[in-house]
Backbone as numpy.savetxt, mean C-alpha at the origin, in Angstrom:
# Nx Ny Nz CAx CAy CAz Cx Cy Cz
-12.16 -5.28 -16.68 -11.08 -5.35 -16.33 -10.60 -5.13 -18.33
-9.90 -3.24 -18.90 -9.49 -3.40 -20.04 -8.80 -2.74 -19.89
-8.20 -3.10 -21.55 -6.69 -3.17 -21.55 -6.08 -1.49 -21.63
-4.63 -2.05 -20.58 -4.59 -0.54 -20.53 -3.31 -0.10 -21.57
-3.15 0.03 -22.73 -1.33 0.44 -23.35 -1.16 1.05 -23.16
0.35 1.60 -23.01 0.45 2.97 -22.54 0.99 4.12 -21.36
-0.52 3.61 -20.99 -0.25 2.79 -19.39 0.65 2.75 -18.12
1.49 4.00 -17.17 2.17 3.61 -16.03 1.95 3.34 -14.53
2.01 2.22 -13.99 1.75 2.06 -12.63 2.74 1.87 -11.58
2.87 2.17 -10.29 4.34 1.69 -9.53 2.90 1.25 -8.95
3.70 -0.07 -8.31 3.71 -1.08 -6.93 4.84 -0.88 -6.80
4.50 -0.74 -5.27 5.54 -0.52 -4.35 5.33 -2.43 -3.85
6.44 -2.72 -2.96 6.82 -4.09 -2.45 5.76 -5.07 -3.47
6.62 -4.63 -4.72 6.28 -5.64 -5.92 6.41 -7.23 -6.30
7.74 -7.42 -5.36 8.84 -8.41 -5.49 8.07 -9.74 -5.16
7.43 -9.40 -3.94 6.78 -11.10 -3.78 5.28 -10.80 -2.66
4.76 -12.20 -2.55 3.37 -12.10 -1.94 2.41 -11.14 -2.31
1.61 -10.56 -2.43 -0.05 -8.96 -2.94 0.77 -8.86 -3.85
1.78 -8.08 -3.61 2.44 -7.04 -4.60 3.33 -7.81 -5.88
3.71 -8.57 -5.78 3.61 -9.61 -7.08 2.73 -9.84 -7.82
1.54 -10.79 -7.25 0.73 -10.69 -7.78 -0.11 -9.51 -8.28
0.42 -8.68 -7.96 -0.89 -7.51 -8.14 0.60 -6.53 -9.12
1.85 -6.79 -9.73 2.31 -6.36 -10.74 1.55 -7.26 -11.53
1.61 -8.71 -12.02 1.39 -9.99 -12.55 -0.35 -9.71 -13.06
-1.10 -8.77 -12.25 -2.31 -8.48 -12.98 -2.49 -6.95 -13.23
-1.65 -6.23 -13.17 -1.77 -4.33 -13.76 -0.44 -5.06 -15.04
-0.05 -6.02 -15.21 0.95 -6.39 -16.50 -0.26 -6.72 -17.34
-0.83 -7.83 -16.75 -1.82 -8.55 -17.73 -2.68 -7.34 -18.19
-3.65 -6.46 -17.55 -4.43 -5.27 -17.80 -3.68 -4.66 -19.41
-1.98 -4.34 -19.53 -1.36 -4.36 -20.16 -0.80 -2.54 -20.29
-0.36 -2.52 -18.84 0.07 -1.27 -17.63 1.68 -1.72 -17.33
1.96 -0.50 -18.45 3.96 -0.72 -17.70 4.02 -0.60 -16.66
4.64 -1.49 -15.90 4.81 -1.97 -14.22 5.85 -1.08 -13.61
6.35 -0.36 -12.60 7.73 -0.34 -12.35 7.33 -0.95 -10.95
8.16 -1.92 -11.14 8.42 -2.45 -9.66 9.77 -1.88 -8.37
8.73 -1.85 -7.44 9.53 -0.51 -6.53 9.61 -1.86 -5.14
11.26 -1.58 -5.39 11.52 -2.75 -3.77 13.03 -2.67 -3.62
12.75 -2.88 -2.04 14.16 -3.08 -1.99 15.23 -3.51 -2.24
15.40 -4.67 -2.60 16.04 -5.72 -3.03 15.92 -5.90 -4.54
16.58 -5.24 -5.51 17.39 -5.41 -6.99 17.20 -6.44 -6.76
18.33 -7.66 -6.46 18.00 -9.10 -7.07 17.18 -9.31 -7.28
16.11 -9.37 -5.39 14.55 -10.48 -5.06 14.13 -9.41 -6.15
14.06 -8.31 -6.53 13.54 -7.90 -7.84 13.56 -8.30 -9.36
14.61 -8.99 -9.30 15.11 -9.07 -10.96 14.19 -10.28 -10.85
14.67 -11.13 -9.56 14.45 -12.22 -10.09 12.51 -12.68 -10.25
12.13 -11.56 -9.65 10.60 -11.29 -9.79 9.66 -11.20 -11.06
10.55 -10.57 -11.78 10.73 -9.42 -13.13 10.90 -11.31 -14.00
11.88 -11.47 -13.09 12.04 -12.82 -14.56 10.41 -13.95 -14.12
9.95 -14.12 -13.13 8.52 -14.83 -12.80 7.60 -14.17 -13.99
7.81 -12.50 -13.37 6.44 -12.15 -14.38 6.09 -12.63 -15.80
7.55 -12.18 -16.21 7.60 -12.42 -17.31 7.80 -13.94 -18.77
8.02 -15.03 -17.90 7.54 -16.46 -17.42 6.44 -16.74 -17.64
5.28 -15.73 -16.96 3.88 -16.26 -16.76 3.21 -14.93 -17.40
4.00 -13.70 -18.21 2.91 -12.91 -19.29 4.45 -12.18 -19.72
4.76 -13.27 -21.18 5.45 -12.88 -22.25 5.59 -11.61 -22.16
4.88 -10.84 -22.28 4.69 -9.63 -23.44 4.51 -8.07 -21.94
4.92 -9.15 -20.62 5.10 -7.56 -20.02 5.61 -6.66 -20.17
5.11 -5.36 -19.91 6.57 -4.40 -19.42 6.95 -4.08 -18.33
8.00 -3.81 -17.70 8.32 -4.20 -16.40 9.57 -3.35 -16.41
9.56 -2.92 -15.27 10.71 -1.73 -14.64 11.28 -2.39 -13.15
12.64 -1.40 -13.05 13.00 -2.26 -11.58 13.88 -0.62 -11.30
12.73 0.07 -9.99 13.68 0.92 -9.11 13.64 0.89 -7.25
14.99 1.15 -7.57 15.03 0.53 -6.07 14.40 1.73 -4.98
13.47 0.92 -3.70 12.83 2.11 -2.92 12.64 0.83 -1.67
13.08 2.02 -0.51 12.94 2.07 1.21 11.96 2.36 1.32
11.10 1.78 1.76 10.15 2.69 2.06 10.13 3.40 3.57
11.25 2.81 4.44 11.15 2.73 5.74 12.38 4.03 6.08
13.11 4.27 5.39 13.86 5.11 4.84 13.55 6.67 3.70
13.38 8.00 4.48 13.07 8.44 3.84 14.09 9.71 2.50
15.42 9.63 2.45 16.23 9.43 1.96 15.73 8.92 0.88
16.12 7.42 0.69 15.29 6.63 -0.17 13.99 6.52 -1.03
12.97 6.85 -0.13 11.86 7.66 -1.01 12.62 8.87 -1.48
12.67 9.91 -1.33 12.98 10.78 -2.55 14.42 10.45 -3.20
14.99 9.69 -3.23 15.98 9.09 -4.31 14.50 8.18 -5.06
13.86 7.74 -5.15 13.04 7.03 -6.13 12.25 7.91 -6.44
12.08 9.05 -5.94 11.01 9.70 -6.11 11.71 10.72 -7.78
13.16 11.33 -7.44 13.79 11.49 -8.48 14.05 10.66 -9.30
14.53 9.33 -9.08 14.57 8.87 -10.61 13.48 8.23 -11.63
12.00 8.03 -11.08 10.94 7.83 -11.50 10.86 8.83 -12.30
10.87 10.66 -11.62 10.90 11.70 -12.59 12.03 11.24 -13.98
13.16 11.02 -13.01 14.32 11.07 -14.87 13.40 10.31 -16.04
12.69 9.51 -15.46 11.99 8.12 -16.44 11.62 8.02 -17.24
10.00 8.44 -16.01 8.91 9.03 -16.65 8.11 10.40 -16.70
7.28 10.70 -17.78 6.84 11.68 -17.86 5.29 11.95 -17.17
4.98 10.92 -16.58 3.33 10.77 -15.67 3.37 9.88 -15.17
2.29 9.22 -14.23 1.95 8.50 -14.09 0.36 8.27 -13.77
-0.11 6.51 -13.93 -1.76 6.71 -14.30 -2.24 6.31 -12.29
-1.39 4.57 -12.26 -2.17 4.42 -11.06 -0.56 4.17 -9.74
-1.01 4.18 -8.49 0.21 4.42 -8.32 -0.58 3.07 -6.78
0.27 2.35 -6.39 -0.74 0.55 -5.25 0.46 1.10 -4.28
0.28 1.62 -3.36 0.61 1.98 -2.55 0.82 0.09 -1.20
1.52 -0.83 -1.71 1.09 -2.41 -1.30 2.00 -2.72 -0.02
3.89 -2.45 -0.07 4.35 -2.77 0.44 4.38 -2.60 2.30
4.85 -3.72 2.71 4.11 -3.25 4.29 4.83 -4.52 5.52
5.29 -4.19 6.29 5.74 -5.44 7.03 4.34 -5.19 8.16
5.11 -6.51 8.86 4.42 -6.45 10.30 5.45 -7.61 10.68
5.57 -6.97 12.53 6.32 -6.98 13.81 5.75 -7.34 14.67
6.40 -7.94 15.51 5.64 -9.09 16.70 6.75 -8.14 18.04
8.06 -7.37 17.50 8.82 -7.27 18.65 8.86 -5.71 17.62
9.30 -4.73 19.32 9.73 -3.24 18.78 10.63 -2.99 18.48
10.63 -2.15 16.99 11.87 -1.51 16.51 11.59 -0.64 15.35
12.87 -0.19 15.50 12.61 1.32 14.90 13.77 1.46 14.02
13.15 2.98 12.84 14.16 2.57 12.83 15.59 3.42 12.35
16.15 4.44 11.34 18.04 4.92 11.49 17.33 6.66 12.30
15.61 6.78 11.68 15.30 7.78 12.60 15.05 7.64 13.54
14.51 6.55 14.76 14.34 6.38 15.26 12.77 6.02 15.88
11.77 6.28 14.70 10.68 6.28 14.26 10.11 4.69 14.40
9.35 3.94 14.87 8.32 3.05 15.25 8.37 2.53 13.75
9.25 1.33 13.04 9.32 0.80 11.97 8.49 0.57 11.16
6.93 -0.15 11.85 5.61 -0.03 11.09 5.08 1.44 10.65
5.22 2.16 11.24 4.57 3.26 10.93 5.48 4.07 9.82
6.69 3.85 10.12 7.75 4.67 9.27 7.48 3.96 7.77
7.63 2.63 7.69 7.36 1.91 6.14 5.86 1.93 5.72
5.06 1.12 6.52 3.43 1.39 6.00 3.07 2.57 5.49
3.05 3.60 6.22 2.39 4.84 6.45 3.91 6.11 6.15
4.34 6.15 6.63 5.33 7.38 6.37 5.43 7.56 4.93
6.73 6.56 4.50 7.12 6.24 3.22 6.11 6.24 2.49
4.60 5.51 2.46 3.78 5.67 1.75 3.35 7.33 1.70
3.13 8.11 2.28 2.76 9.49 2.87 3.48 9.90 1.86
5.28 10.21 1.82 6.09 11.18 1.39 6.53 10.59 0.15
5.92 9.48 -0.82 6.16 9.14 -1.86 4.77 9.63 -2.59
4.03 9.38 -2.37 2.58 10.14 -2.49 2.65 11.63 -3.22
3.12 12.27 -1.64 3.30 13.53 -2.04 4.22 13.89 -3.01
5.50 13.47 -3.40 6.63 13.71 -4.58 5.84 13.67 -6.21
4.89 12.77 -5.67 4.65 11.70 -7.46 3.47 12.36 -8.05
2.96 13.04 -6.52 1.16 13.98 -7.04 0.62 14.95 -8.45
1.97 15.74 -8.58 1.89 16.62 -9.79 1.80 15.49 -11.15
2.30 13.91 -11.02 2.61 13.52 -12.10 1.69 12.95 -12.83
0.32 13.04 -11.72 -0.79 11.62 -12.56 -1.68 12.82 -13.04
-2.31 12.21 -13.94 -3.07 12.76 -15.27 -4.46 12.81 -14.60
-4.91 14.03 -14.73 -6.41 14.36 -14.15 -7.07 14.00 -14.70
-7.85 12.67 -13.97 -8.59 11.55 -14.95 -8.99 10.84 -14.08
-10.33 10.14 -14.12 -11.20 9.56 -13.68 -10.33 7.66 -13.33
-9.68 7.60 -14.22 -8.60 6.58 -14.09 -7.62 6.37 -13.72
-7.04 7.37 -12.99 -5.70 7.61 -12.65 -6.36 7.57 -11.26
-5.98 6.61 -10.82 -5.86 6.15 -9.05 -5.18 5.92 -8.17
-4.98 6.71 -6.76 -3.53 6.21 -5.62 -5.19 4.75 -4.89
-4.07 3.91 -4.82 -4.04 2.81 -3.91 -3.80 2.66 -2.66
-4.15 2.91 -1.75 -3.36 2.50 -0.44 -3.84 1.09 0.33
-3.06 0.22 1.17 -3.63 -1.04 1.68 -3.16 -0.81 3.10
-4.33 -0.78 3.36 -4.70 -1.47 4.94 -4.67 -2.32 5.43
-5.78 -2.89 6.09 -5.70 -4.63 6.86 -6.81 -4.31 7.48
-7.54 -5.46 8.42 -8.32 -5.44 8.99 -8.15 -5.45 10.17
-6.41 -5.80 10.70 -5.76 -5.18 12.11 -6.28 -4.12 12.54
-6.69 -2.50 11.08 -7.26 -1.92 11.82 -8.14 -1.59 12.57
-9.32 -2.20 12.52 -10.17 -2.37 13.35 -10.24 -1.63 14.51
-9.28 -2.19 15.35 -9.05 -2.22 16.81 -8.61 -1.05 17.07
-7.67 -0.22 15.97 -6.32 0.75 16.18 -6.89 1.58 16.71
-5.64 2.74 17.17 -5.96 3.79 17.51 -4.53 4.66 16.63
-4.71 5.77 16.49 -2.89 6.34 16.62 -2.42 7.38 17.84
-1.64 6.55 18.18 -0.84 6.68 19.75 0.06 8.13 19.22
-0.72 9.10 19.38 0.47 10.07 18.98 1.48 10.70 19.95
0.80 10.22 21.44 1.40 10.40 22.57 3.15 9.48 22.09
2.45 8.19 21.73 3.82 7.53 21.67 3.73 6.46 20.75
4.49 6.73 19.60 4.13 6.13 18.31 4.29 4.08 18.53
5.11 4.54 19.42 5.77 2.95 19.39 4.92 2.31 20.07
3.72 2.63 20.79 2.79 1.66 21.20 3.37 1.23 22.02
4.04 1.39 23.77 4.52 0.87 24.30 5.67 -0.11 24.36
6.04 -0.36 23.14 6.67 -1.53 22.57 6.06 -2.64 22.15
4.80 -2.30 22.08 4.04 -3.65 21.41 3.82 -3.56 20.03
4.62 -4.51 19.67 4.48 -4.48 17.52 3.02 -4.82 17.01
2.54 -5.56 17.84 1.46 -5.65 17.33 0.45 -4.77 17.40
0.30 -4.08 18.47 -0.53 -2.61 18.38 -0.05 -2.05 17.62
1.06 -2.24 17.63 2.27 -0.60 16.54 1.48 -1.30 14.64
1.27 -2.54 14.89 0.96 -2.56 13.52 -0.17 -2.23 12.98
-1.25 -2.41 13.92 -2.74 -2.05 13.62 -2.58 -0.63 13.19
-1.96 0.09 13.91 -1.86 1.76 14.15 -1.59 1.92 12.99
-0.25 1.83 12.31 0.20 1.79 10.42 -0.78 1.57 10.07
-1.34 0.21 9.75 -2.41 0.41 9.34 -3.53 1.45 8.76
-4.29 1.62 10.04 -5.86 2.57 10.43 -4.86 3.98 9.36
-3.44 4.34 10.19 -3.08 5.51 9.05 -2.91 5.38 8.09
-3.24 4.27 7.65 -2.61 3.73 5.43 -4.58 4.07 5.65
-5.46 3.91 6.05 -7.20 4.09 5.51 -7.52 5.66 6.06
-7.03 5.93 7.06 -6.85 7.15 7.17 -6.53 8.87 6.47
-5.07 8.21 5.61 -4.34 8.90 4.78 -5.05 8.42 3.27
-5.89 7.58 3.42 -6.16 7.54 1.99 -7.51 8.03 1.52
-8.49 8.10 3.21 -9.48 8.72 3.13 -9.31 10.31 2.77
-8.33 10.40 3.95 -7.66 12.25 3.64 -7.75 12.64 2.31
-6.80 11.88 1.88 -6.33 11.98 0.43 -7.43 11.94 -0.44
-8.72 11.91 -0.63 -9.15 11.48 -1.50 -10.78 13.25 -1.28
-10.05 12.88 0.32 -11.73 14.50 0.45 -11.17 15.51 -0.41
-9.33 15.78 0.15 -8.87 17.06 -0.56 -8.42 16.88 -2.05
-8.63 15.66 -2.73 -8.79 16.05 -4.13 -10.30 15.67 -5.01
-11.20 15.67 -3.96 -12.70 16.46 -4.23 -12.82 17.98 -4.39
-12.28 18.27 -3.18 -12.91 20.04 -2.59 -11.57 20.41 -4.16
-10.75 19.80 -4.67 -9.72 20.23 -5.28 -10.17 20.65 -6.63
-11.57 19.46 -6.55 -12.12 19.49 -7.84 -11.16 18.83 -9.32
-10.28 17.65 -8.40 -9.66 16.73 -9.20 -10.59 15.41 -9.39
-10.26 15.16 -10.72 -10.85 13.99 -11.08 -9.98 12.72 -10.36
-8.63 12.67 -10.36 -7.95 11.76 -9.44 -8.41 11.07 -8.73
-8.48 9.71 -8.26 -9.43 9.00 -7.20 -8.44 8.37 -6.28
-8.34 8.36 -4.99 -7.81 7.66 -3.87 -8.67 7.07 -3.67
-8.16 5.66 -3.30 -8.62 4.81 -2.61 -8.29 3.57 -1.87
-8.75 2.64 -1.09 -8.03 1.97 0.22 -8.76 0.96 0.07
-7.76 -0.07 0.50 -8.24 -2.18 0.03 -7.45 -2.93 1.32
-8.51 -3.97 1.90 -7.42 -4.63 2.53 -7.41 -5.85 1.61
-6.47 -6.50 2.07 -6.52 -8.01 1.28 -7.17 -9.30 2.12
-7.72 -8.85 3.30 -8.57 -10.15 3.62 -7.45 -10.93 4.32
-7.37 -12.05 4.19 -6.49 -12.81 5.32 -4.84 -13.58 3.96
-4.14 -13.40 3.98 -3.37 -13.91 2.94 -1.71 -14.37 3.55
-1.00 -15.39 3.49 0.39 -15.22 3.78 1.44 -14.78 2.76
1.15 -13.67 2.95 1.52 -12.48 1.98 3.17 -12.56 2.52
3.64 -13.01 3.17 5.09 -12.47 3.44 5.55 -12.07 4.23
4.17 -11.40 5.52 4.49 -10.43 6.34 5.41 -11.31 7.80
5.04 -12.82 7.23 5.55 -13.26 8.54 6.91 -14.63 8.60
7.80 -13.42 7.55 9.04 -13.65 7.48 10.26 -13.15 7.53
9.54 -11.81 8.47 10.92 -11.32 9.63 10.89 -12.08 10.94
9.94 -12.73 11.41 9.63 -13.44 12.27 10.89 -14.80 12.49
11.40 -14.97 13.85 12.12 -17.16 13.92 11.05 -18.07 13.45
11.63 -18.76 12.91 11.18 -19.80 12.60 10.23 -20.49 12.77
10.31 -20.56 14.33 9.06 -21.51 15.19 7.82 -20.35 15.17
8.47 -19.23 15.58 7.03 -18.08 15.62 6.19 -18.24 14.37
7.31 -17.96 12.89 5.97 -18.56 11.86 6.05 -19.46 11.72
6.06 -20.44 11.98 5.55 -21.75 11.91 4.20 -21.76 12.75
3.96 -21.28 13.31 3.32 -21.00 14.83 2.01 -20.28 14.49
2.44 -18.87 13.56 1.43 -18.23 13.50 0.99 -18.54 12.21
1.56 -19.38 11.31 0.86 -19.75 10.08 -0.44 -20.91 10.52
-0.27 -21.50 11.92 -0.63 -23.18 11.79 -1.90 -22.39 12.88
-1.96 -21.00 13.26 -3.23 -20.41 14.16 -3.72 -19.86 13.31
-3.24 -19.13 11.94 -4.22 -18.80 10.51 -4.78 -19.87 9.11
-4.42 -20.77 8.80 -4.51 -21.13 8.08 -5.22 -21.62 7.62
-5.78 -22.17 8.17 -7.70 -22.18 7.45 -8.28 -21.40 6.96
-7.81 -19.78 7.44 -8.40 -18.49 7.15 -8.18 -18.11 6.24
-6.98 -18.16 5.83 -6.25 -17.69 4.25 -6.76 -18.06 3.11
-6.57 -16.88 2.14 -6.76 -17.47 0.96 -5.56 -17.38 0.00
-5.63 -17.42 -1.34 -4.01 -17.42 -1.66 -4.11 -15.68 -2.47
-2.49 -15.60 -2.12 -1.57 -14.34 -2.42 -2.78 -13.72 -3.89
-2.81 -14.79 -4.94 -3.66 -14.14 -6.17 -4.73 -13.87 -5.46
-5.77 -14.28 -4.82 -7.19 -13.95 -4.35 -7.14 -12.62 -3.79
-5.73 -12.48 -2.63 -5.32 -11.65 -1.55 -5.43 -10.02 -2.63
-5.00 -10.20 -3.60 -4.50 -9.07 -4.80 -5.86 -8.66 -5.33
-7.09 -8.73 -5.29 -7.91 -8.71 -6.39 -8.64 -7.17 -5.71
-8.89 -7.16 -4.61 -9.09 -5.48 -4.14 -7.91 -5.04 -4.77
-7.63 -4.84 -4.53 -6.23 -3.97 -4.94 -6.55 -3.70 -6.73
-6.80 -5.02 -7.40 -6.73 -4.79 -8.56 -8.27 -4.24 -9.74
-8.54 -3.85 -8.33 -10.30 -3.86 -8.53 -9.87 -2.02 -8.73
-9.75 -1.98 -7.09 -9.17 -0.74 -7.12 -9.14 0.40 -8.22
-7.74 -0.90 -9.01 -7.13 -0.05 -9.17 -7.59 0.13 -11.34
-8.56 -0.64 -11.49 -8.81 -1.18 -12.67 -9.72 -1.09 -13.25
-11.23 -1.04 -11.93 -12.44 -0.84 -12.38 -13.06 0.26 -12.76
-14.17 0.48 -13.74 -14.22 1.72 -13.82 -15.69 1.61 -13.13
-16.04 1.24 -11.82 -17.20 0.43 -10.91 -16.83 0.87 -9.92
-15.50 1.55 -9.66 -15.44 2.30 -7.96 -15.46 3.60 -7.47
-16.02 3.98 -6.96 -15.48 5.19 -6.38 -14.91 6.04 -5.73
-13.86 7.74 -5.97 -12.85 7.81 -5.25 -13.29 8.04 -3.38
-12.72 7.09 -2.20 -12.58 7.45 -1.23 -13.31 6.10 -0.90
-14.06 4.63 -1.12 -14.16 4.00 -0.80 -13.44 3.15 -0.78
-13.80 2.04 0.58 -13.24 0.94 1.40 -13.33 -0.20 0.57
-12.32 -1.22 -0.19 -13.09 -2.70 -1.17 -12.27 -3.87 0.00
-12.46 -4.92 -0.10 -11.62 -5.51 0.54 -13.15 -7.05 0.47
-12.50 -8.25 0.44 -12.66 -9.50 0.65 -14.29 -9.55 1.37
-15.60 -10.16 0.83 -16.70 -9.94 1.72 -17.35 -11.00 2.66
-16.44 -11.62 2.69 -16.79 -13.06 3.38 -16.83 -13.08 4.87
-16.96 -14.26 5.71 -17.00 -14.43 7.13 -15.81 -13.34 7.71
-15.76 -12.69 8.42 -14.49 -11.80 9.24 -13.71 -10.89 7.86
-14.45 -10.82 6.47 -13.41 -10.18 5.91 -12.18 -11.04 5.36
-12.13 -12.00 5.73 -10.62 -13.13 5.51 -11.20 -13.27 4.05
-11.55 -13.37 3.20 -11.72 -14.44 2.05 -12.92 -13.92 1.31
-13.22 -13.90 -0.11 -14.38 -14.15 -0.85 -14.59 -12.65 -1.67
-15.57 -12.15 -2.50 -15.62 -11.77 -3.36 -15.28 -9.87 -2.76
-14.96 -9.41 -3.36 -14.41 -7.68 -3.19 -15.86 -7.15 -3.35
-15.50 -6.36 -2.50 -16.75 -5.50 -2.32 -16.59 -4.46 -1.52
-17.52 -3.68 -0.40 -17.85 -2.40 0.62 -16.96 -3.02 1.64
-15.79 -2.87 2.62 -15.14 -3.23 2.93 -15.75 -1.99 4.53
-15.76 -3.19 5.82 -16.00 -2.63 7.00 -15.12 -1.62 7.50
-15.04 -0.38 7.81 -14.06 1.27 8.49 -14.28 0.88 10.20
-13.15 0.52 11.00 -13.50 1.26 12.27 -14.41 2.73 11.94
-15.34 2.26 12.93 -15.93 3.92 12.83 -15.16 5.35 13.59
-13.68 4.82 14.29 -12.95 6.16 14.39 -12.79 6.89 12.90
-12.77 6.24 12.15 -12.70 6.86 10.68 -13.32 8.32 10.39
-14.63 8.09 10.95 -15.08 9.24 11.07 -14.92 10.40 11.78
-13.87 10.48 12.59 -13.50 11.31 13.86 -12.48 12.02 12.18
-12.65 12.68 11.83 -11.90 14.07 10.81 -10.74 14.69 11.56
-11.29 15.00 12.60 -10.29 16.24 13.40 -9.01 15.32 13.63
-9.17 13.08 13.92 -8.22 12.44 14.36 -7.08 12.64 12.56
-8.25 12.43 11.78 -7.33 12.28 10.85 -7.05 13.49 9.99
-6.98 14.78 10.33 -5.94 16.36 9.90 -5.06 15.97 11.15
-5.02 15.16 11.75 -4.63 16.06 13.28 -2.48 14.85 12.45
-3.40 13.69 11.95 -2.32 12.43 11.99 -1.82 12.62 10.06
-2.53 13.56 9.30 -1.86 14.28 8.28 -1.24 15.42 8.93
-0.55 16.47 9.39 -0.01 17.14 9.76 1.31 16.93 10.42
1.21 15.82 10.99 2.18 14.74 12.03 3.12 13.81 11.04
2.59 13.59 9.86 2.82 13.24 8.54 3.72 14.06 7.61
3.42 15.37 7.37 3.96 16.52 6.78 5.42 16.55 7.64
4.88 16.60 8.83 6.02 17.18 9.80 7.61 15.89 9.85
6.61 14.40 10.26 7.60 13.88 10.32 8.79 13.81 8.76
7.46 14.14 7.54 8.44 13.43 6.86 9.03 14.67 5.81
9.21 15.78 6.83 9.26 17.02 6.40 8.96 17.73 5.55
7.51 17.59 4.86 6.97 17.47 3.01 5.68 17.97 3.57
5.58 19.10 2.71 3.88 20.10 2.55 3.65 18.90 1.80
2.31 18.27 2.05 1.41 17.35 1.11 0.24 18.51 -0.13
0.68 18.80 -1.48 -0.10 19.79 -1.86 -1.03 19.07 -2.70
-1.89 19.43 -2.76 -2.96 18.97 -4.22 -2.73 19.38 -5.40
């Protein structure tokens, strides 16, 4: 991973967990990193922690609530006002809920946050990327996508939060794959890649009540690796000159929970391009945004 002075990266959900360690890694590589976070207070504390570890880090903060499409559009406008280009976008932020919730527009909250917000953000900033092989869009999926499907007739997944989470992370993977196909078809050098972090206590349990959170952590404690290790697939996809557009990277150890970064296993449903195209059209409709490469 070479030094990347003068380059600009955005990391969503940058103030904790995997997003924080990804921010550290990108700053260490020489990027100017824009931390895209819901809370200015939490982002400011995280920025201070990054600077304590890397005094030379170049960090900016912009507010972004991915569950709110108005906030996504405001972020994109604010970014354009400050910057003339974008080199790397890491669509990292995500939520995991075990009860059904919706956003202000009535959309299942995990689908809205994990997928739709990132879809719109990428669409609004796609023209700011330099058309260069080192330019990257990295989208985070999860091993939870493996048994998932897209429930077009009921995106709430019958109010089952766990099923809805898997759906949202399958959507992230399908989006990343389709984006790379469209970039290649347009003759672009910009790469779209997807990754998953394996097993990590990345803050996803924070929205649970204390008892449930403790029980969940106890059940998976032996399978988890550190947030620093969980960020390695994202950093590999963003920084390595060995990656290929359209690839899916993650830990290659037992059950893909931890281990060395390599090619990860996709749900076979990802080969259903009709499904992917239908999701793309639905995402454009739900965000009221035509995605133009």
